[in-house]
Amino acid sequence: MTSSRILLHGATIITSKEAKKGSIIIKGNSYDAIYPDKEGNIEYNFNGQEKSEKIRFTELLERFAETAKGEIYLLEGKYIISGGIDPHVHFRDPGLTAKADFNTESIAALLGGVTSIIDMPNTIPQTTDADTIAGKAAVAEAKCRTRFKFHIGATESNIDEIESLARTNRYIAGIKVFMGSSTGGMLVKSDEALEKIFRIKDIPVLVHCEDEDIIKANLENAISRYGEDIPFKEHPAIRSRKACIKSSAKALDLAIRYGTRLHLCHISTREEAEMVRAAKQLNPLITAETSANYLWFCDEDYERLGAHIKCNPAIKTSADREALIEAVRNGIIDCIGSDHAPHLIEEKQGIYTKVPSGIPSIQQTLPVLLTIASDNGIPLTTIASVFSENAGAIFGFRQGAADFVVFDKDAEFTVNADDLAYKCGWSPYEGTVLKGKVEMTFINGTKITENGKFLNQNDYAAL
């Protein structure tokens, strides 16, 4: 008898290359994908013999029940893709765990179909050396329900150390550089340090691009007009498109000059998308990311949501949103990083200059993408690319052999606070109707979520 124990039967299986009806047989932490040929036949070895048997695809269910005697899920009309790889999260562990931690946020990730995450370095302490990476890894090993890696933070003085670490430490996926300050106060500004970083070869260099001097001048101007209580609709004027474009142009120029594996984080403007398109022709190692937040919200939403959508870079115009959606469609944007960045709801209720930037969003990323895909005619093969496959290739993240998401692309639902797994307990998507409901998530061949509920509460998946 085969060791198969789970049959996911009759779904449309989505990869970056094709969408094709078939079934998946999960055997422990491995799997076989089975597709019928043009005549509706399959070949499969059910009993461990030398030769496979040729049967009708319609007989697969019966034969599995006879031989494997495992779990069977009838998924006609449903869809399966690989578990998401989110290359840009802030799970706040260690040091900021009142807002979030590896346990709570990884559960939220799994409920949203994300099975692997890469956490950013602006925690307490900041992960900028071997000791802080080791400490953070120990915490994640004990608490995180998803697969995980980290980006190590660059400073003006640690470049040689982090380059060596990034080449040898199994937890490190890339080097994060803040060319504009953001939450956490990390900033690399000197040309000497930046050029040294961009000379690093064969390691992804991730850059948060906003020009610090432009932002500082814009903020001073806004304070002179409004005082400290600046309207939140001014956020995209303070952290302006000019600040993003100038900084991104500098990063792209350096990457072209030195052949850097630049990964441009959370781009928010149409100009940056066009700059990336042009830059890739000169350095094909350049990759780009945006978040679902920039694909969904626009500056018109500040009036309604205010501090709840204050993030860095700022959410820009509806024209920028449409340009970014097109950049996803045509492959200029390689992957979606949620930039999941929780803050307590009371922290989001102060005046502009005191409210921290950041949006909790990882649980909504896939449904937002599926809704946008439906509304804009974007193929699901593209969603498989940006949600999972491309990030795995960019960051060398070995996706689990049996990490899957089952979803209903047509099922509509309203985002409800009671369904959020975030420790902070809120989301700017509350009340939003989305299309594309995650029904099950499998990690390492184990069903770990079903219909919005996290399973195995007392059992961490063996990753």
CSV table of C-alpha atoms in Angstrom, one decimal:
chain,number,residue,atom,x,y,z
A,1,MET,CA,0.0,0.0,0.0
A,2,THR,CA,1.2,3.5,-0.8
A,3,SER,CA,2.0,5.9,2.0
A,4,SER,CA,-0.5,8.4,0.4
A,5,ARG,CA,-2.9,9.8,2.9
A,6,ILE,CA,-4.5,12.9,1.4
A,7,LEU,CA,-6.2,13.3,-1.9
A,8,LEU,CA,-7.1,16.8,-3.1
A,9,HIS,CA,-9.3,15.8,-6.0
A,10,GLY,CA,-10.6,17.7,-9.0
A,11,ALA,CA,-9.4,21.2,-8.4
A,12,THR,CA,-7.7,23.5,-10.9
A,13,ILE,CA,-4.0,23.5,-10.0
A,14,ILE,CA,-2.4,26.9,-10.7
A,15,THR,CA,1.3,27.4,-11.3
A,16,SER,CA,3.1,30.3,-13.0
A,17,LYS,CA,3.1,28.3,-16.2
A,18,GLU,CA,-0.4,26.8,-16.4
A,19,ALA,CA,-3.9,26.4,-14.9
A,20,LYS,CA,-5.0,22.8,-15.3
A,21,LYS,CA,-7.6,20.6,-13.7
A,22,GLY,CA,-6.1,17.7,-11.8
A,23,SER,CA,-5.6,16.2,-8.4
A,24,ILE,CA,-2.8,16.2,-5.8
A,25,ILE,CA,-1.9,13.1,-3.7
A,26,ILE,CA,0.0,14.2,-0.6
A,27,LYS,CA,2.3,11.5,0.8
A,28,GLY,CA,3.8,12.6,4.1
A,29,ASN,CA,5.6,15.9,3.3
A,30,SER,CA,5.8,15.1,-0.5
A,31,TYR,CA,3.2,15.0,-3.2
A,32,ASP,CA,2.3,13.9,-6.7
A,33,ALA,CA,0.3,16.2,-9.0
A,34,ILE,CA,-1.9,14.1,-11.4
A,35,TYR,CA,-3.4,15.5,-14.6
A,36,PRO,CA,-5.6,13.7,-17.1
A,37,ASP,CA,-4.4,13.5,-20.7
A,38,LYS,CA,-6.5,14.6,-23.6
A,39,GLU,CA,-8.4,11.3,-23.5
A,40,GLY,CA,-9.1,11.7,-19.8
A,41,ASN,CA,-6.6,9.0,-18.7
A,42,ILE,CA,-3.9,9.1,-16.0
A,43,GLU,CA,-1.0,6.9,-15.1
A,44,TYR,CA,-0.2,6.3,-11.4
A,45,ASN,CA,1.6,3.7,-9.3
A,46,PHE,CA,-0.9,3.0,-6.5
A,47,ASN,CA,0.8,-0.1,-5.0
A,48,GLY,CA,4.6,0.6,-5.2
A,49,GLN,CA,5.0,-1.8,-8.1
A,50,GLU,CA,7.4,-1.4,-11.0
A,51,LYS,CA,4.8,-0.2,-13.5
A,52,SER,CA,2.2,2.5,-13.2
A,53,GLU,CA,-1.4,1.7,-13.9
A,54,LYS,CA,-3.4,3.5,-16.6
A,55,ILE,CA,-6.9,4.4,-15.5
A,56,ARG,CA,-9.5,7.0,-16.2
A,57,PHE,CA,-9.2,10.2,-14.2
A,58,THR,CA,-12.7,9.7,-13.0
A,59,GLU,CA,-11.6,6.4,-11.4
A,60,LEU,CA,-8.9,8.1,-9.3
A,61,LEU,CA,-11.2,8.8,-6.4
A,62,GLU,CA,-12.3,5.2,-6.2
A,63,ARG,CA,-8.8,3.8,-6.5
A,64,PHE,CA,-7.4,6.1,-3.9
A,65,ALA,CA,-10.1,5.1,-1.5
A,66,GLU,CA,-9.3,1.5,-2.1
A,67,THR,CA,-5.5,1.7,-1.8
A,68,ALA,CA,-4.5,4.6,0.3
A,69,LYS,CA,-7.5,4.8,2.8
A,70,GLY,CA,-6.7,8.4,3.6
A,71,GLU,CA,-8.4,11.8,3.7
A,72,ILE,CA,-10.3,12.8,0.6
A,73,TYR,CA,-11.3,16.4,-0.3
A,74,LEU,CA,-13.6,16.8,-3.3
A,75,LEU,CA,-12.6,20.2,-4.8
A,76,GLU,CA,-14.5,20.5,-8.0
A,77,GLY,CA,-14.6,24.2,-8.8
A,78,LYS,CA,-11.9,25.1,-6.3
A,79,TYR,CA,-8.3,26.2,-7.0
A,80,ILE,CA,-4.9,25.2,-5.6
A,81,ILE,CA,-1.6,27.1,-5.6
A,82,SER,CA,1.6,26.8,-3.7
A,83,GLY,CA,1.7,28.4,-0.3
A,84,GLY,CA,2.6,32.1,-0.4
A,85,ILE,CA,6.1,33.3,0.3
A,86,ASP,CA,5.9,36.8,1.8
A,87,PRO,CA,9.4,38.4,1.5
A,88,HIS,CA,8.5,41.5,3.6
A,89,VAL,CA,6.9,41.3,7.0
A,90,HIS,CA,7.4,43.0,10.4
A,91,PHE,CA,6.2,40.4,13.0
A,92,ARG,CA,7.6,42.6,15.8
A,93,ASP,CA,9.4,39.8,17.6
A,94,PRO,CA,11.6,40.3,19.6
A,95,GLY,CA,11.1,43.5,21.6
A,96,LEU,CA,7.8,44.9,20.3
A,97,THR,CA,5.5,41.9,21.2
A,98,ALA,CA,2.7,44.0,22.6
A,99,LYS,CA,1.9,44.8,18.9
A,100,ALA,CA,2.5,41.3,17.4
A,101,ASP,CA,4.7,38.2,17.7
A,102,PHE,CA,5.8,35.2,15.7
A,103,ASN,CA,3.0,33.1,16.9
A,104,THR,CA,0.0,35.3,16.3
A,105,GLU,CA,1.2,36.8,13.0
A,106,SER,CA,2.2,33.5,11.5
A,107,ILE,CA,-1.2,32.1,12.3
A,108,ALA,CA,-2.7,35.1,10.5
A,109,ALA,CA,-0.3,34.4,7.6
A,110,LEU,CA,-1.5,30.8,7.3
A,111,LEU,CA,-5.1,31.8,7.4
A,112,GLY,CA,-4.3,34.0,4.4
A,113,GLY,CA,-2.5,31.2,2.6
A,114,VAL,CA,1.0,32.4,3.3
A,115,THR,CA,3.3,29.5,4.4
A,116,SER,CA,6.7,31.2,4.4
A,117,ILE,CA,7.8,34.6,5.6
A,118,ILE,CA,10.9,36.8,5.6
A,119,ASP,CA,11.0,39.1,8.6
A,120,MET,CA,12.6,42.6,8.5
A,121,PRO,CA,15.4,43.8,10.8
A,122,ASN,CA,13.9,46.8,12.5
A,123,THR,CA,12.9,45.1,15.8
A,124,ILE,CA,14.3,45.5,19.3
A,125,PRO,CA,17.2,44.8,19.2
A,126,GLN,CA,17.7,45.5,15.5
A,127,THR,CA,18.9,42.4,13.7
A,128,THR,CA,22.2,43.7,12.4
A,129,ASP,CA,24.8,41.1,13.5
A,130,ALA,CA,25.3,37.4,14.2
A,131,ASP,CA,24.1,37.6,17.8
A,132,THR,CA,20.9,39.4,17.1
A,133,ILE,CA,20.1,37.0,14.2
A,134,ALA,CA,20.8,34.0,16.5
A,135,GLY,CA,18.5,35.5,19.2
A,136,LYS,CA,15.7,36.2,16.8
A,137,ALA,CA,16.1,32.7,15.3
A,138,ALA,CA,15.7,31.1,18.7
A,139,VAL,CA,12.5,33.0,19.3
A,140,ALA,CA,11.1,32.1,15.8
A,141,GLU,CA,12.0,28.4,16.2
A,142,ALA,CA,9.9,28.3,19.3
A,143,LYS,CA,6.9,30.3,18.1
A,144,CYS,CA,6.6,30.7,14.4
A,145,ARG,CA,4.1,28.4,12.6
A,146,THR,CA,5.3,29.2,9.1
A,147,ARG,CA,8.6,28.7,7.5
A,148,PHE,CA,10.8,31.7,8.1
A,149,LYS,CA,13.9,33.6,7.2
A,150,PHE,CA,15.2,37.1,8.0
A,151,HIS,CA,16.7,40.0,6.2
A,152,ILE,CA,19.7,41.4,8.0
A,153,GLY,CA,19.9,45.2,8.5
A,154,ALA,CA,22.6,47.3,7.0
A,155,THR,CA,24.1,50.2,8.9
A,156,GLU,CA,26.9,52.7,8.1
A,157,SER,CA,29.4,50.4,9.9
A,158,ASN,CA,28.5,46.7,9.7
A,159,ILE,CA,28.7,46.1,5.9
A,160,ASP,CA,31.7,43.7,5.9
A,161,GLU,CA,30.2,41.6,8.8
A,162,ILE,CA,26.7,41.3,7.2
A,163,GLU,CA,28.1,40.4,3.8
A,164,SER,CA,29.9,37.4,5.4
A,165,LEU,CA,26.9,36.5,7.5
A,166,ALA,CA,24.5,36.6,4.5
A,167,ARG,CA,26.7,34.1,2.7
A,168,THR,CA,26.9,31.6,5.5
A,169,ASN,CA,23.9,32.0,7.8
A,170,ARG,CA,21.0,29.8,6.9
A,171,TYR,CA,18.4,32.2,8.4
A,172,ILE,CA,19.4,35.2,6.2
A,173,ALA,CA,17.7,35.8,2.9
A,174,GLY,CA,18.9,39.3,2.0
A,175,ILE,CA,20.4,42.5,3.2
A,176,LYS,CA,17.9,45.3,4.0
A,177,VAL,CA,18.9,48.9,3.4
A,178,PHE,CA,16.9,51.9,4.5
A,179,MET,CA,17.7,54.8,2.2
A,180,GLY,CA,14.9,56.7,3.9
A,181,SER,CA,14.2,56.4,7.6
A,182,SER,CA,11.1,54.5,8.6
A,183,THR,CA,9.7,52.9,11.7
A,184,GLY,CA,12.8,51.7,13.7
A,185,GLY,CA,15.2,54.5,12.8
A,186,MET,CA,17.5,52.5,10.5
A,187,LEU,CA,19.1,54.7,7.8
A,188,VAL,CA,22.1,54.4,5.5
A,189,LYS,CA,22.7,57.8,3.9
A,190,SER,CA,26.4,58.2,3.0
A,191,ASP,CA,27.4,57.5,-0.6
A,192,GLU,CA,30.5,55.6,0.6
A,193,ALA,CA,28.4,53.1,2.6
A,194,LEU,CA,25.8,52.8,-0.1
A,195,GLU,CA,28.4,52.1,-2.8
A,196,LYS,CA,30.1,49.5,-0.6
A,197,ILE,CA,26.7,47.7,-0.1
A,198,PHE,CA,25.8,47.8,-3.8
A,199,ARG,CA,29.2,46.2,-4.7
A,200,ILE,CA,28.1,43.1,-2.9
A,201,LYS,CA,27.5,40.3,-5.4
A,202,ASP,CA,25.2,37.3,-5.5
A,203,ILE,CA,23.1,38.4,-2.4
A,204,PRO,CA,19.8,40.2,-2.7
A,205,VAL,CA,20.1,43.8,-1.5
A,206,LEU,CA,16.6,45.1,-0.5
A,207,VAL,CA,16.1,48.8,-0.5
A,208,HIS,CA,13.5,51.1,1.1
A,209,CYS,CA,13.7,54.1,-1.2
A,210,GLU,CA,12.6,57.5,0.1
A,211,ASP,CA,14.8,60.6,0.0
A,212,GLU,CA,15.3,61.7,3.6
A,213,ASP,CA,16.1,65.4,2.8
A,214,ILE,CA,12.9,65.8,0.7
A,215,ILE,CA,10.8,64.2,3.4
A,216,LYS,CA,12.3,66.4,6.2
A,217,ALA,CA,11.6,69.6,4.2
A,218,ASN,CA,8.1,68.5,3.4
A,219,LEU,CA,7.4,67.7,7.0
A,220,GLU,CA,8.7,71.1,8.2
A,221,ASN,CA,6.5,72.8,5.6
A,222,ALA,CA,3.4,70.9,6.8
A,223,ILE,CA,4.1,71.7,10.4
A,224,SER,CA,4.4,75.3,9.6
A,225,ARG,CA,1.0,75.2,8.0
A,226,TYR,CA,-0.9,72.9,10.4
A,227,GLY,CA,1.2,72.5,13.5
A,228,GLU,CA,1.6,69.0,14.8
A,229,ASP,CA,-1.9,67.9,14.0
A,230,ILE,CA,-1.4,67.5,10.2
A,231,PRO,CA,-4.3,66.1,8.3
A,232,PHE,CA,-3.5,62.5,7.3
A,233,LYS,CA,-4.4,63.3,3.7
A,234,GLU,CA,-1.1,65.2,3.6
A,235,HIS,CA,0.9,62.0,4.2
A,236,PRO,CA,1.5,61.4,0.4
A,237,ALA,CA,2.6,65.1,0.1
A,238,ILE,CA,5.1,64.7,3.0
A,239,ARG,CA,6.5,61.3,2.0
A,240,SER,CA,6.1,62.4,-1.6
A,241,ARG,CA,6.4,60.8,-5.0
A,242,LYS,CA,9.4,63.0,-5.6
A,243,ALA,CA,11.1,61.5,-2.5
A,244,CYS,CA,10.4,58.0,-3.8
A,245,ILE,CA,11.4,58.6,-7.3
A,246,LYS,CA,14.7,60.4,-6.5
A,247,SER,CA,15.8,57.6,-4.0
A,248,SER,CA,14.7,54.8,-6.3
A,249,ALA,CA,16.5,56.3,-9.3
A,250,LYS,CA,19.7,56.4,-7.2
A,251,ALA,CA,19.3,52.8,-6.1
A,252,LEU,CA,18.6,51.6,-9.7
A,253,ASP,CA,21.6,53.6,-11.0
A,254,LEU,CA,23.9,52.0,-8.4
A,255,ALA,CA,22.5,48.5,-9.2
A,256,ILE,CA,23.1,49.0,-12.9
A,257,ARG,CA,26.6,50.3,-12.3
A,258,TYR,CA,27.7,47.5,-10.0
A,259,GLY,CA,25.5,44.6,-11.2
A,260,THR,CA,23.7,44.4,-7.9
A,261,ARG,CA,20.9,41.9,-7.1
A,262,LEU,CA,18.7,44.9,-6.1
A,263,HIS,CA,15.2,44.2,-4.8
A,264,LEU,CA,13.3,47.4,-4.8
A,265,CYS,CA,10.8,47.2,-1.9
A,266,HIS,CA,7.1,48.3,-1.8
A,267,ILE,CA,7.2,50.6,-4.9
A,268,SER,CA,4.2,53.0,-4.8
A,269,THR,CA,4.3,55.2,-7.9
A,270,ARG,CA,3.8,54.7,-11.6
A,271,GLU,CA,7.2,56.4,-12.3
A,272,GLU,CA,9.0,53.8,-10.2
A,273,ALA,CA,7.3,51.0,-12.1
A,274,GLU,CA,8.5,52.5,-15.4
A,275,MET,CA,12.0,53.0,-14.0
A,276,VAL,CA,12.2,49.4,-13.0
A,277,ARG,CA,11.0,48.3,-16.4
A,278,ALA,CA,13.8,50.2,-18.1
A,279,ALA,CA,16.4,49.3,-15.5
A,280,LYS,CA,15.8,45.5,-15.9
A,281,GLN,CA,16.9,45.8,-19.5
A,282,LEU,CA,20.3,47.0,-18.3
A,283,ASN,CA,20.6,44.7,-15.2
A,284,PRO,CA,18.2,41.7,-15.4
A,285,LEU,CA,19.1,40.8,-11.8
A,286,ILE,CA,16.9,43.8,-10.6
A,287,THR,CA,13.6,42.8,-9.1
A,288,ALA,CA,10.7,44.8,-7.7
A,289,GLU,CA,7.9,44.4,-5.1
A,290,THR,CA,4.8,46.2,-4.1
A,291,SER,CA,2.2,45.4,-1.5
A,292,ALA,CA,-1.5,44.7,-1.8
A,293,ASN,CA,-2.1,47.9,0.1
A,294,TYR,CA,-0.8,50.0,-2.9
A,295,LEU,CA,-2.9,47.9,-5.3
A,296,TRP,CA,-6.1,48.5,-3.2
A,297,PHE,CA,-6.1,51.8,-1.5
A,298,CYS,CA,-5.4,55.3,-3.0
A,299,ASP,CA,-5.1,58.9,-1.6
A,300,GLU,CA,-8.9,59.3,-1.7
A,301,ASP,CA,-9.1,56.8,1.2
A,302,TYR,CA,-7.2,59.0,3.7
A,303,GLU,CA,-10.4,61.0,4.3
A,304,ARG,CA,-12.2,57.8,5.4
A,305,LEU,CA,-9.3,55.8,7.0
A,306,GLY,CA,-6.8,58.4,8.1
A,307,ALA,CA,-4.1,57.0,10.3
A,308,HIS,CA,-5.2,53.4,9.5
A,309,ILE,CA,-3.6,53.6,6.1
A,310,LYS,CA,-0.5,55.7,7.2
A,311,CYS,CA,2.4,53.6,5.9
A,312,ASN,CA,5.8,54.3,4.4
A,313,PRO,CA,6.1,54.9,1.5
A,314,ALA,CA,2.7,56.6,1.5
A,315,ILE,CA,-0.2,55.3,-0.5
A,316,LYS,CA,-0.4,57.5,-3.6
A,317,THR,CA,-3.1,58.3,-6.3
A,318,SER,CA,-5.6,56.1,-8.1
A,319,ALA,CA,-3.4,56.6,-11.3
A,320,ASP,CA,-0.5,55.1,-9.4
A,321,ARG,CA,-2.6,52.2,-8.2
A,322,GLU,CA,-3.7,51.4,-11.8
A,323,ALA,CA,-0.1,51.6,-13.0
A,324,LEU,CA,1.0,49.2,-10.3
A,325,ILE,CA,-1.8,46.8,-11.2
A,326,GLU,CA,-0.6,46.9,-14.8
A,327,ALA,CA,3.0,46.3,-13.6
A,328,VAL,CA,1.8,43.2,-11.8
A,329,ARG,CA,0.1,42.0,-15.0
A,330,ASN,CA,3.1,42.5,-17.2
A,331,GLY,CA,5.7,41.2,-14.9
A,332,ILE,CA,7.5,44.4,-14.0
A,333,ILE,CA,6.6,43.7,-10.4
A,334,ASP,CA,8.0,40.4,-9.4
A,335,CYS,CA,6.4,39.7,-6.1
A,336,ILE,CA,4.0,40.9,-3.4
A,337,GLY,CA,5.4,41.7,0.0
A,338,SER,CA,2.6,42.5,2.4
A,339,ASP,CA,4.8,44.9,4.5
A,340,HIS,CA,2.7,43.6,7.3
A,341,ALA,CA,3.4,46.1,10.1
A,342,PRO,CA,1.1,46.0,13.1
A,343,HIS,CA,0.6,48.7,15.7
A,344,LEU,CA,-1.9,48.8,18.5
A,345,ILE,CA,-5.2,50.5,17.7
A,346,GLU,CA,-4.6,53.2,20.4
A,347,GLU,CA,-1.3,54.1,18.7
A,348,LYS,CA,-3.2,54.8,15.6
A,349,GLN,CA,-5.5,57.3,17.3
A,350,GLY,CA,-3.1,60.2,18.0
A,351,ILE,CA,-2.1,63.2,15.9
A,352,TYR,CA,-0.2,62.8,12.6
A,353,THR,CA,3.3,63.4,14.0
A,354,LYS,CA,2.9,60.9,16.8
A,355,VAL,CA,1.1,58.1,14.9
A,356,PRO,CA,3.5,55.3,13.7
A,357,SER,CA,3.4,54.2,10.1
A,358,GLY,CA,2.4,50.6,9.3
A,359,ILE,CA,-0.6,48.4,8.3
A,360,PRO,CA,-1.5,44.9,9.4
A,361,SER,CA,-2.4,43.1,6.2
A,362,ILE,CA,-0.9,39.7,5.6
A,363,GLN,CA,-4.2,37.8,6.2
A,364,GLN,CA,-5.8,39.8,3.4
A,365,THR,CA,-3.1,39.7,0.8
A,366,LEU,CA,-4.3,36.8,-1.3
A,367,PRO,CA,-8.0,37.7,-1.3
A,368,VAL,CA,-7.0,41.3,-2.3
A,369,LEU,CA,-4.9,39.9,-5.2
A,370,LEU,CA,-7.7,37.5,-6.3
A,371,THR,CA,-10.2,40.4,-6.2
A,372,ILE,CA,-7.9,42.6,-8.3
A,373,ALA,CA,-7.2,39.7,-10.7
A,374,SER,CA,-11.0,39.2,-11.1
A,375,ASP,CA,-11.7,42.8,-11.6
A,376,ASN,CA,-8.9,43.4,-14.1
A,377,GLY,CA,-8.7,40.2,-16.0
A,378,ILE,CA,-5.3,39.2,-14.6
A,379,PRO,CA,-4.6,35.4,-15.0
A,380,LEU,CA,-4.3,33.3,-11.9
A,381,THR,CA,-0.9,32.1,-13.3
A,382,THR,CA,0.3,35.6,-12.6
A,383,ILE,CA,-1.0,35.5,-9.1
A,384,ALA,CA,0.9,32.2,-8.5
A,385,SER,CA,4.0,34.0,-9.7
A,386,VAL,CA,3.8,37.1,-7.5
A,387,PHE,CA,2.3,35.4,-4.4
A,388,SER,CA,4.8,32.5,-4.2
A,389,GLU,CA,7.0,31.3,-7.0
A,390,ASN,CA,9.0,34.5,-7.8
A,391,ALA,CA,9.9,35.3,-4.2
A,392,GLY,CA,11.2,31.7,-3.7
A,393,ALA,CA,13.5,32.1,-6.7
A,394,ILE,CA,14.7,35.6,-5.7
A,395,PHE,CA,15.6,34.8,-2.1
A,396,GLY,CA,16.5,31.1,-2.5
A,397,PHE,CA,13.7,30.2,-0.2
A,398,ARG,CA,13.0,26.4,-0.5
A,399,GLN,CA,9.2,26.2,-0.5
A,400,GLY,CA,7.9,23.2,1.3
A,401,ALA,CA,7.2,20.3,-1.1
A,402,ALA,CA,3.6,20.0,0.2
A,403,ASP,CA,2.7,23.6,1.1
A,404,PHE,CA,-0.6,24.4,-0.6
A,405,VAL,CA,-3.5,26.8,-0.5
A,406,VAL,CA,-7.0,25.8,-1.5
A,407,PHE,CA,-9.3,28.7,-2.4
A,408,ASP,CA,-12.6,29.5,-4.0
A,409,LYS,CA,-11.9,32.4,-6.4
A,410,ASP,CA,-15.5,33.4,-6.7
A,411,ALA,CA,-16.6,33.3,-3.1
A,412,GLU,CA,-17.2,36.8,-1.7
A,413,PHE,CA,-16.8,37.6,2.0
A,414,THR,CA,-16.7,40.7,4.2
A,415,VAL,CA,-13.5,41.3,6.2
A,416,ASN,CA,-14.7,41.1,9.9
A,417,ALA,CA,-12.7,42.1,12.9
A,418,ASP,CA,-13.7,38.8,14.7
A,419,ASP,CA,-12.0,36.8,11.9
A,420,LEU,CA,-8.7,38.6,12.2
A,421,ALA,CA,-5.8,36.7,13.8
A,422,TYR,CA,-3.6,39.8,14.3
A,423,LYS,CA,-2.5,40.4,17.8
A,424,CYS,CA,-3.3,44.1,17.3
A,425,GLY,CA,-6.9,43.1,16.4
A,426,TRP,CA,-7.7,45.5,13.6
A,427,SER,CA,-7.2,46.0,9.9
A,428,PRO,CA,-8.0,48.9,7.4
A,429,TYR,CA,-9.7,46.2,5.3
A,430,GLU,CA,-12.5,45.7,7.9
A,431,GLY,CA,-15.9,46.0,6.2
A,432,THR,CA,-14.4,45.5,2.7
A,433,VAL,CA,-16.0,42.9,0.5
A,434,LEU,CA,-13.3,40.7,-1.2
A,435,LYS,CA,-13.6,37.9,-3.7
A,436,GLY,CA,-11.4,34.8,-3.2
A,437,LYS,CA,-11.8,32.9,0.0
A,438,VAL,CA,-9.0,30.8,1.5
A,439,GLU,CA,-10.5,27.4,2.4
A,440,MET,CA,-7.6,25.3,3.5
A,441,THR,CA,-3.8,25.7,3.9
A,442,PHE,CA,-1.5,22.8,4.0
A,443,ILE,CA,2.1,23.0,5.3
A,444,ASN,CA,4.5,20.1,5.1
A,445,GLY,CA,1.5,18.0,4.0
A,446,THR,CA,-0.5,18.8,7.2
A,447,LYS,CA,-3.8,20.7,7.0
A,448,ILE,CA,-3.2,23.6,9.3
A,449,THR,CA,-6.2,25.9,8.5
A,450,GLU,CA,-9.7,25.2,7.4
A,451,ASN,CA,-12.5,27.7,6.7
A,452,GLY,CA,-10.9,30.5,8.6
A,453,LYS,CA,-9.9,28.4,11.6
A,454,PHE,CA,-6.4,27.6,12.7
A,455,LEU,CA,-5.9,23.9,13.5
A,456,ASN,CA,-3.2,22.1,15.6
A,457,GLN,CA,-3.2,24.7,18.3
A,458,ASN,CA,-0.8,22.6,20.4
A,459,ASP,CA,1.3,21.2,17.6
A,460,TYR,CA,3.8,23.2,15.6
A,461,ALA,CA,4.3,21.9,12.1
A,462,ALA,CA,7.6,20.1,11.7
A,463,LEU,CA,9.3,22.4,9.3
